[in-house]
Short mmCIF file of C-alpha atoms and ligand atoms in Angstrom, two decimals:
data_model
loop_
_atom_site.label_atom_id
_atom_site.label_comp_id
_atom_site.label_asym_id
_atom_site.label_seq_id
_atom_site.Cartn_x
_atom_site.Cartn_y
_atom_site.Cartn_z
CA UNK A 1 93.24 128.34 88.78
CA UNK A 2 94.35 125.01 87.35
CA UNK A 3 92.82 123.37 84.27
CA UNK A 4 91.07 120.07 84.89
CA UNK A 5 93.32 118.19 82.43
CA UNK A 6 96.43 119.49 84.21
CA UNK A 7 95.00 118.50 87.59
CA UNK A 8 94.26 114.99 86.34
CA UNK A 9 97.85 114.66 85.06
CA UNK A 10 99.16 115.68 88.47
CA UNK A 11 96.91 113.51 90.57
CA UNK A 12 96.13 110.31 88.65
CA UNK A 13 99.78 109.22 88.15
CA UNK A 14 100.23 109.28 91.93
CA UNK A 15 97.55 106.60 92.25
CA UNK A 16 98.85 104.59 89.30
CA UNK A 17 102.29 104.31 90.94
CA UNK A 18 100.99 102.64 94.10
CA UNK A 19 101.81 98.97 94.47
CA UNK A 20 98.73 96.94 95.24
CA UNK A 21 98.31 93.76 97.16
CA UNK A 22 96.57 90.86 95.48
CA UNK A 23 94.45 87.87 96.43
CA UNK A 24 92.67 85.00 94.75
CA UNK A 25 88.86 85.02 94.72
CA UNK A 26 86.36 82.48 93.50
CA UNK A 27 84.53 83.46 90.36
CA UNK A 28 81.26 83.99 92.21
CA UNK A 29 82.95 86.69 94.32
CA UNK A 30 84.80 88.33 91.44
CA UNK A 31 82.17 90.84 90.29
CA UNK A 32 83.53 94.42 90.20
CA UNK A 33 86.98 93.32 91.37
CA UNK A 34 90.08 94.37 89.40
CA UNK A 35 92.20 91.73 87.66
CA UNK A 36 95.79 91.70 88.94
CA UNK A 37 97.08 89.69 85.98
CA UNK A 38 96.17 88.79 82.41
CA UNK A 39 93.90 85.77 82.06
CA UNK A 40 94.99 83.38 79.29
CA UNK A 41 92.67 80.69 77.96
CA UNK A 42 94.02 77.15 78.16
CA UNK A 43 91.35 75.85 75.81
CA UNK A 44 89.55 76.49 72.57
CA UNK A 45 86.00 77.79 72.82
CA UNK A 46 84.10 76.03 71.43
CA UNK A 47 86.20 72.93 71.97
CA UNK A 48 84.87 71.14 68.88
CA UNK A 49 83.28 72.09 65.59
CA UNK A 50 79.57 72.07 66.46
CA UNK A 51 76.21 72.67 64.92
CA UNK A 52 74.65 76.13 64.92
CA UNK A 53 71.19 74.69 64.14
CA UNK A 54 68.84 71.80 64.73
CA UNK A 55 69.02 69.84 61.45
CA UNK A 56 71.18 67.31 59.60
CA UNK A 57 74.94 66.97 59.35
CA UNK A 58 75.83 66.08 55.77
CA UNK A 59 78.76 65.66 53.42
CA UNK A 60 78.16 68.22 50.64
CA UNK A 61 79.73 66.04 47.95
CA UNK A 62 77.07 63.34 48.59
CA UNK A 63 74.11 65.68 48.11
CA UNK A 64 71.81 65.29 45.10
CA UNK A 65 68.64 67.40 44.77
CA UNK A 66 65.52 65.35 45.55
CA UNK A 67 67.45 62.29 46.73
CA UNK A 68 66.39 60.63 50.02
CA UNK A 69 69.13 59.98 52.58
CA UNK A 70 69.20 57.45 55.40
CA UNK A 71 69.73 58.94 58.86
CA UNK A 72 72.61 56.85 60.21
CA UNK A 73 73.02 58.40 63.67
CA UNK A 74 71.48 60.88 66.08
CA UNK A 75 73.78 63.49 67.69
CA UNK A 76 72.30 65.47 70.59
CA UNK A 77 74.35 68.17 72.39
CA UNK A 78 76.76 66.59 74.84
CA UNK A 79 77.24 63.37 72.85
CA UNK A 80 80.26 62.06 71.00
CA UNK A 81 79.42 61.25 67.36
CA UNK A 82 80.66 58.39 65.13
CA UNK A 83 82.32 58.97 61.76
CA UNK A 84 79.56 59.79 59.23
CA UNK A 85 78.85 56.74 57.06
CA UNK A 86 79.25 57.63 53.36
CA UNK A 87 75.97 58.35 51.59
CA UNK A 88 74.07 58.96 54.88
CA UNK A 89 73.28 61.97 57.03
CA UNK A 90 73.22 62.48 60.83
CA UNK A 91 70.36 64.02 62.76
CA UNK A 92 72.02 66.80 64.79
CA UNK A 93 71.00 69.41 67.33
CA UNK A 94 72.30 72.88 68.19
CA UNK A 95 75.62 72.74 70.02
CA UNK A 96 76.26 69.05 69.21
CA UNK A 97 79.70 68.10 67.83
CA UNK A 98 79.89 67.67 64.03
CA UNK A 99 80.54 63.98 63.17
CA UNK A 100 83.92 63.43 61.52
CA UNK A 101 83.35 63.16 57.76
CA UNK A 102 80.47 65.66 57.72
CA UNK A 103 81.26 69.14 56.45
CA UNK A 104 77.98 71.05 56.67
CA UNK A 105 74.62 71.28 58.44
CA UNK A 106 71.25 71.68 56.74
CA UNK A 107 68.61 73.15 59.03
CA UNK A 108 65.56 71.02 59.75
CA UNK A 109 63.26 73.59 58.11
CA UNK A 110 64.91 72.66 54.77
CA UNK A 111 64.40 68.92 55.25
CA UNK A 112 61.38 66.64 54.67
CA UNK A 113 61.16 63.43 56.69
CA UNK A 114 59.84 60.64 54.46
CA UNK A 115 57.55 57.78 55.55
CA UNK A 116 60.52 55.39 55.70
CA UNK A 117 62.32 57.88 58.05
CA UNK A 118 64.79 58.90 55.34
CA UNK A 119 65.14 62.64 54.63
CA UNK A 120 65.05 64.68 51.45
CA UNK A 121 66.49 68.20 51.37
CA UNK A 122 64.84 71.24 49.77
CA UNK A 123 68.12 73.11 49.62
CA UNK A 124 71.70 72.29 48.82
CA UNK A 125 74.49 73.24 51.15
CA UNK A 126 77.99 74.69 51.06
CA UNK A 127 80.84 73.27 53.15
CA UNK A 128 80.94 74.97 56.54
CA UNK A 129 77.27 76.01 56.57
CA UNK A 130 75.86 76.25 60.12
CA UNK A 131 79.10 74.97 61.61
CA UNK A 132 80.61 76.86 64.53
CA UNK A 133 84.34 76.23 64.29
CA UNK A 134 86.47 75.07 67.22
CA UNK A 135 88.24 78.09 68.73
CA UNK A 136 86.20 80.63 66.77
CA UNK A 137 85.21 82.38 70.01
CA UNK A 138 88.45 81.98 71.95
CA UNK A 139 91.67 80.29 70.87
CA UNK A 140 93.84 78.42 73.34
CA UNK A 141 96.67 80.72 74.48
CA UNK A 142 94.67 83.88 73.84
CA UNK A 143 94.60 86.65 76.47
CA UNK A 144 90.90 86.78 77.29
CA UNK A 145 90.97 89.65 79.77
CA UNK A 146 93.88 91.89 80.64
CA UNK A 147 95.32 93.02 83.91
CA UNK A 148 93.60 96.14 85.21
CA UNK A 149 90.09 95.20 84.03
CA UNK A 150 87.29 95.79 86.50
CA UNK A 151 85.17 92.69 86.03
CA UNK A 152 81.53 93.14 85.04
CA UNK A 153 78.97 90.34 84.75
CA UNK A 154 79.90 89.60 81.13
CA UNK A 155 83.61 89.39 82.02
CA UNK A 156 82.84 86.94 84.82
CA UNK A 157 80.75 84.87 82.40
CA UNK A 158 83.63 84.91 79.92
CA UNK A 159 85.96 83.56 82.62
CA UNK A 160 83.44 80.82 83.37
CA UNK A 161 83.30 79.96 79.66
CA UNK A 162 87.01 79.06 79.72
CA UNK A 163 86.59 77.04 82.89
CA UNK A 164 88.45 79.38 85.25
CA UNK A 165 87.25 78.76 88.85
CA UNK A 166 89.14 81.62 90.56
CA UNK A 167 91.07 84.74 89.57
CA UNK A 168 93.85 86.85 91.06
CA UNK A 169 92.52 90.31 91.81
CA UNK A 170 93.79 93.33 93.70
CA UNK A 171 92.71 93.83 97.29
CA UNK A 172 89.49 95.79 97.67
CA UNK A 173 90.10 99.44 98.33
CA UNK A 174 88.93 100.75 101.69
CA UNK A 175 87.48 104.23 101.31
CA UNK A 176 86.54 106.54 104.17
CA UNK A 177 83.68 109.01 103.76
CA UNK A 178 82.70 112.04 105.82
CA UNK A 179 80.31 114.89 105.11
CA UNK A 180 80.86 118.22 106.84
CA UNK A 181 78.17 120.76 107.57
CA UNK A 182 76.40 121.86 110.77
CA UNK A 183 73.26 122.35 108.67
CA UNK A 184 73.07 118.66 107.73
CA UNK A 185 70.42 116.31 109.02
CA UNK A 186 69.89 112.61 108.33
CA UNK A 187 66.85 111.34 106.43
CA UNK A 188 64.36 110.09 109.01
CA UNK A 189 65.05 113.00 111.35
CA UNK A 190 62.88 116.13 111.46
CA UNK A 191 64.44 119.14 109.78
CA UNK A 192 64.97 122.05 112.16
CA UNK A 193 64.93 125.59 110.72
CA UNK A 194 67.94 126.11 108.46
CA UNK A 195 68.75 122.41 108.17
CA UNK A 196 68.93 120.36 104.97
CA UNK A 197 69.14 116.64 104.42
CA UNK A 198 72.54 115.11 103.79
CA UNK A 199 72.47 113.55 100.34
CA UNK A 200 76.15 113.55 99.31
CA UNK A 201 76.99 110.65 101.59
CA UNK A 202 74.38 108.50 99.84
CA UNK A 203 75.57 109.39 96.36
CA UNK A 204 79.21 108.63 97.16
CA UNK A 205 78.61 105.49 99.19
CA UNK A 206 76.35 104.15 96.43
CA UNK A 207 78.94 104.85 93.74
CA UNK A 208 81.74 103.32 95.83
CA UNK A 209 79.71 100.23 96.66
CA UNK A 210 78.79 99.73 93.03
CA UNK A 211 82.55 99.40 92.43
CA UNK A 212 82.70 96.81 95.24
CA UNK A 213 84.92 99.04 97.35
CA UNK A 214 84.80 98.77 101.11
CA UNK A 215 83.18 101.92 102.43
CA UNK A 216 83.59 103.30 105.92
CA UNK A 217 81.49 106.38 106.55
CA UNK A 218 81.55 108.45 109.72
CA UNK A 219 78.55 110.42 108.40
CA UNK A 220 77.90 114.01 109.37
CA UNK A 221 80.69 116.09 110.95
CA UNK A 222 79.80 119.54 112.32
CA UNK A 223 81.63 122.64 111.07
CA UNK A 224 84.20 122.70 113.81
CA UNK A 225 87.98 122.37 113.55
CA UNK A 226 88.44 119.79 116.32
CA UNK A 227 85.57 117.60 115.13
CA UNK A 228 86.94 117.72 111.58
CA UNK A 229 90.45 116.69 112.74
CA UNK A 230 89.02 113.86 114.84
CA UNK A 231 86.90 112.55 111.96
CA UNK A 232 89.84 112.66 109.54
CA UNK A 233 92.11 110.82 111.98
CA UNK A 234 89.47 108.18 112.65
CA UNK A 235 89.56 107.33 108.93
CA UNK A 236 93.36 107.35 108.57
CA UNK A 237 93.61 103.58 108.21
CA UNK A 238 91.58 103.72 104.96
CA UNK A 239 93.39 103.69 101.61
CA UNK A 240 91.69 106.96 100.75
CA UNK A 241 89.28 109.38 102.42
CA UNK A 242 86.76 111.70 100.77
CA UNK A 243 85.03 114.53 102.53
CA UNK A 244 82.31 116.85 101.31
CA UNK A 245 81.84 120.53 102.10
CA UNK A 246 83.96 123.02 104.00
CA UNK A 247 86.71 123.37 101.38
CA UNK A 248 86.20 127.04 100.60
CA UNK A 249 87.92 129.77 102.56
CA UNK A 250 85.05 130.93 104.80
CA UNK A 251 85.24 130.93 108.58
CA UNK A 252 83.05 127.86 108.66
CA UNK A 253 85.32 125.91 106.27
CA UNK A 254 87.60 123.76 108.41
CA UNK A 255 88.66 120.96 106.10
CA UNK A 256 91.82 122.52 104.68
CA UNK A 257 93.27 123.69 108.04
CA UNK A 258 92.36 120.30 109.52
CA UNK A 259 94.23 118.41 106.78
CA UNK A 260 97.23 120.67 107.31
CA UNK A 261 97.20 119.63 110.94
CA UNK A 262 96.70 115.88 110.52
CA UNK A 263 98.59 115.41 107.25
CA UNK A 264 99.56 117.39 104.21
CA UNK A 265 97.48 119.57 101.91
CA UNK A 266 97.60 120.63 98.31
CA UNK A 267 94.59 122.57 97.20
CA UNK A 268 93.46 123.95 93.91
CA UNK A 269 90.85 126.12 92.38
CA UNK A 270 89.98 124.00 89.38
CA UNK A 271 88.88 125.93 86.32
CA UNK A 272 85.68 123.95 86.01
CA UNK A 273 82.01 124.45 86.75
CA UNK A 274 80.62 122.85 88.81
CA UNK A 275 83.28 121.75 91.28
CA UNK A 276 85.81 124.54 91.65
CA UNK A 277 87.51 124.14 95.03
CA UNK A 278 89.22 120.78 95.49
CA UNK A 279 91.50 119.79 98.32
CA UNK A 280 93.95 116.95 97.90
CA UNK A 281 96.58 115.55 100.18
CA UNK A 282 97.05 112.86 102.73
CA UNK A 283 96.30 112.01 106.34
CA UNK A 284 99.18 110.63 108.40
CA UNK A 285 98.54 107.36 110.21
CA UNK A 286 99.66 107.34 113.84
CA UNK A 287 101.71 104.16 113.29
CA UNK A 288 103.25 105.37 109.99
CA UNK A 289 101.95 105.41 106.46
CA UNK A 290 99.27 107.61 105.03
CA UNK A 291 95.81 107.74 103.55
CA UNK A 292 95.07 109.73 100.40
CA UNK A 293 92.59 112.54 100.87
CA UNK A 294 90.15 114.43 98.67
CA UNK A 295 87.98 117.28 99.91
CA UNK A 296 85.18 118.13 97.49
CA UNK A 297 82.67 120.98 97.60
CA UNK A 298 79.37 120.35 99.37
CA UNK A 299 76.98 121.34 96.63
CA UNK A 300 75.35 118.08 95.58
CA UNK A 301 76.06 118.44 91.85
CA UNK A 302 79.61 119.69 92.39
CA UNK A 303 80.34 116.86 94.75
CA UNK A 304 78.91 114.18 92.46
CA UNK A 305 80.55 115.56 89.30
CA UNK A 306 83.97 116.10 90.90
CA UNK A 307 83.71 112.61 92.36
CA UNK A 308 83.00 111.05 88.97
CA UNK A 309 85.53 113.04 86.96
CA UNK A 310 88.45 113.26 89.37
CA UNK A 311 88.16 111.00 92.42
CA UNK A 312 86.57 107.84 91.08
CA UNK A 313 89.27 107.36 88.41
CA UNK A 314 91.94 108.04 91.08
CA UNK A 315 90.42 105.33 93.30
CA UNK A 316 90.19 102.97 90.33
CA UNK A 317 93.89 103.49 89.57
CA UNK A 318 94.74 103.04 93.26
CA UNK A 319 92.93 99.72 93.12
CA UNK A 320 94.92 98.69 90.04
CA UNK A 321 92.48 99.54 87.26
CA UNK A 322 94.05 100.30 83.88
CA UNK A 323 94.35 103.93 82.88
CA UNK A 324 92.39 103.41 79.64
CA UNK A 325 89.44 102.12 81.67
CA UNK A 326 89.23 105.02 84.09
CA UNK A 327 90.05 107.87 81.72
CA UNK A 328 86.55 108.95 80.72
CA UNK A 329 88.00 111.47 78.25
CA UNK A 330 88.68 108.67 75.79
CA UNK A 331 85.00 107.72 75.87
CA UNK A 332 83.65 111.16 74.98
CA UNK A 333 81.69 111.39 71.76
CA UNK A 334 80.13 114.12 69.68
CA UNK A 335 76.40 114.73 69.97
CA UNK A 336 74.20 117.48 68.58
CA UNK A 337 73.07 120.20 70.94
CA UNK A 338 69.32 120.67 71.10
CA UNK A 339 69.86 123.93 72.98
CA UNK A 340 71.68 127.22 72.86
CA UNK A 341 74.41 128.26 75.31
CA UNK A 342 75.15 131.89 74.62
CA UNK A 343 76.76 133.17 77.82
CA UNK A 344 79.63 130.79 78.47
CA UNK A 345 82.10 131.22 81.31
CA UNK A 346 85.32 132.63 79.87
CA UNK A 347 87.55 131.39 82.71
CA UNK A 348 86.19 127.92 83.51
CA UNK A 349 85.17 124.96 81.42
CA UNK A 350 81.63 123.79 82.09
CA UNK A 351 79.99 120.42 82.52
CA UNK A 352 76.31 120.62 81.62
CA UNK A 353 73.73 118.01 82.57
CA UNK A 354 71.94 116.82 79.44
CA UNK A 355 69.67 114.02 78.37
CA UNK A 356 70.87 112.45 75.12
CA UNK A 357 68.44 110.60 72.91
CA UNK A 358 69.25 109.61 69.32
CA UNK A 359 72.49 111.62 69.57
CA UNK A 360 70.59 114.83 70.39
CA UNK A 361 71.39 116.50 73.71
CA UNK A 362 68.57 118.22 75.56
CA UNK A 363 69.66 120.59 78.32
CA UNK A 364 68.25 120.23 81.83
CA UNK A 365 66.68 123.61 82.51
CA UNK A 366 68.28 124.32 85.90
CA UNK A 367 72.07 123.94 85.74
CA UNK A 368 72.68 125.23 89.28
CA UNK A 369 75.26 123.19 91.18
CA UNK A 370 72.79 122.62 94.01
CA UNK A 371 70.10 120.90 91.97
CA UNK A 372 70.34 117.14 92.35
CA UNK A 373 67.36 116.56 90.06
CA UNK A 374 69.60 117.79 87.22
CA UNK A 375 71.70 114.66 87.69
CA UNK A 376 68.74 112.37 88.22
CA UNK A 377 67.02 113.53 85.03
CA UNK A 378 70.03 113.53 82.73
CA UNK A 379 71.99 110.81 80.96
CA UNK A 380 75.42 112.40 81.06
CA UNK A 381 77.57 115.49 80.81
CA UNK A 382 78.48 117.88 78.02
CA UNK A 383 82.00 119.27 78.32
CA UNK A 384 82.30 122.86 77.14
CA UNK A 385 85.68 124.54 76.80
CA UNK A 386 86.23 127.96 78.38
CA UNK A 387 84.19 130.50 76.47
CA UNK A 388 82.57 127.91 74.20
CA UNK A 389 79.21 129.01 72.86
CA UNK A 390 76.70 126.51 71.58
CA UNK A 391 74.09 126.97 68.89
CA UNK A 392 71.21 124.56 68.36
CA UNK A 393 72.40 121.78 66.04
CA UNK A 394 76.09 122.38 66.90
CA UNK A 395 78.35 119.48 67.85
CA UNK A 396 79.38 119.14 71.49
CA UNK A 397 81.49 116.64 73.49
CA UNK A 398 79.47 114.23 75.62
CA UNK A 399 80.17 111.49 78.13
CA UNK A 400 77.39 109.31 79.54
CA UNK A 401 77.10 108.46 83.24
CA UNK A 402 77.24 104.82 82.18
CA UNK A 403 80.67 105.40 80.62
CA UNK A 404 81.79 107.35 83.66
CA UNK A 405 81.01 104.31 85.79
CA UNK A 406 83.45 101.89 84.05
P1 AMP B 501 79.98 123.92 101.38
O1 AMP B 501 80.83 123.34 100.31
O2 AMP B 501 80.22 123.31 102.71
O3 AMP B 501 80.07 125.41 101.41
O4 AMP B 501 78.47 123.56 101.00
C1 AMP B 501 77.90 124.07 99.81
C2 AMP B 501 76.41 123.77 99.75
O5 AMP B 501 76.22 122.38 99.70
C3 AMP B 501 75.64 124.26 100.94
O6 AMP B 501 74.41 124.77 100.47
C4 AMP B 501 75.42 123.02 101.74
O7 AMP B 501 74.28 123.10 102.53
C5 AMP B 501 75.33 121.95 100.70
N1 AMP B 501 75.76 120.68 101.24
C6 AMP B 501 76.90 120.49 101.92
N2 AMP B 501 77.03 119.20 102.28
C7 AMP B 501 75.95 118.55 101.81
C8 AMP B 501 75.50 117.20 101.86
N3 AMP B 501 76.20 116.26 102.49
N4 AMP B 501 74.35 116.88 101.26
C9 AMP B 501 73.63 117.84 100.62
N5 AMP B 501 74.00 119.13 100.54
C10 AMP B 501 75.14 119.49 101.14
MG1 MG B 502 79.63 123.63 104.62
#
């Protein structure tokens, strides 16, 4: 058996070494794409010192308690103010540029408007009060987002805030999906005796689509050597192919022999639970070149967990994502176990489905690798080392599904 960490060090660098092609996309199409180069701001954000409040722009040195001031100009957001006349104040609104000569803003709640339209202030002010400084958010020349970032909605908004209309991203990854199993039936069809519904395809395709990858699924493939070879070859033009089920060594497990026929296979027993047997390799393309291949176990929890921990980061790296983004191990944190785990596996590390609230991890009662509700009702995974026992109140390592999805 191979330890998960050792497997990741063997497999992930292969993906990170691949050269990727790039293209330019408009900002509105950039969500979930991976930046192919650093983005540097060419401007200060904000561009000018501006007001953080509705109120009055003043010069502090002019202020006297109880003294009325003439309002010499009105500065709404989007306008270009005049120099502040000495001994006067300017009416100003949130986001409006500070008039030259003013050094502070007094909020309108601290001002009284007199009958003659002059204002008297209830509070004094310090220079800089309620002023947002030019460049305090982003300075011109600053790297705003670095190469290898998968863009989320906030990132795209940040790019908009520096006026970038388009970005250079890596080409979308094309991922092939197949699910093996003669017992599988599609939702919408009537289950015959012994059949079960295919759920793995939906989990994977959903996760891949949420990363904006191009998914090509051939769906259900029966447990038959020829059919498995045909399905694999039909997906050979993808950048990577994932298949579920049929990776053990039973007579009905055809994935490994099929990969040996249509490409090259390396397979491991990974010392982890769930998700032990993993096949890895490539499929040869008829015209030259190859597609990376992962064969994961069919059990719904094994297939989802192995996908998240091993395959998804590999695909992210293949698409040009930075290692620090995809390596979920750096996002693990300690939480307190609200459960006991007294019979650990001495040979395999274990990933337990838990629901964490206020840093306390509650264990989902059924940890069987076939129980998809354990994933649906949990917030993330606890990683237990081989032989690690847990007592209630003990600290354990946790990663949330949200963090796994970066
Ligand atoms: P296998 O890895 O092919 O031995 O499958 C292990 C278990 O996972 C079996 O109980 C299968 O019925 C189940 N299984 C396999 N593929 C799927 C799938 N696509 N969706 C849901 N369950 C599956
Ligand atoms: Mg099977």
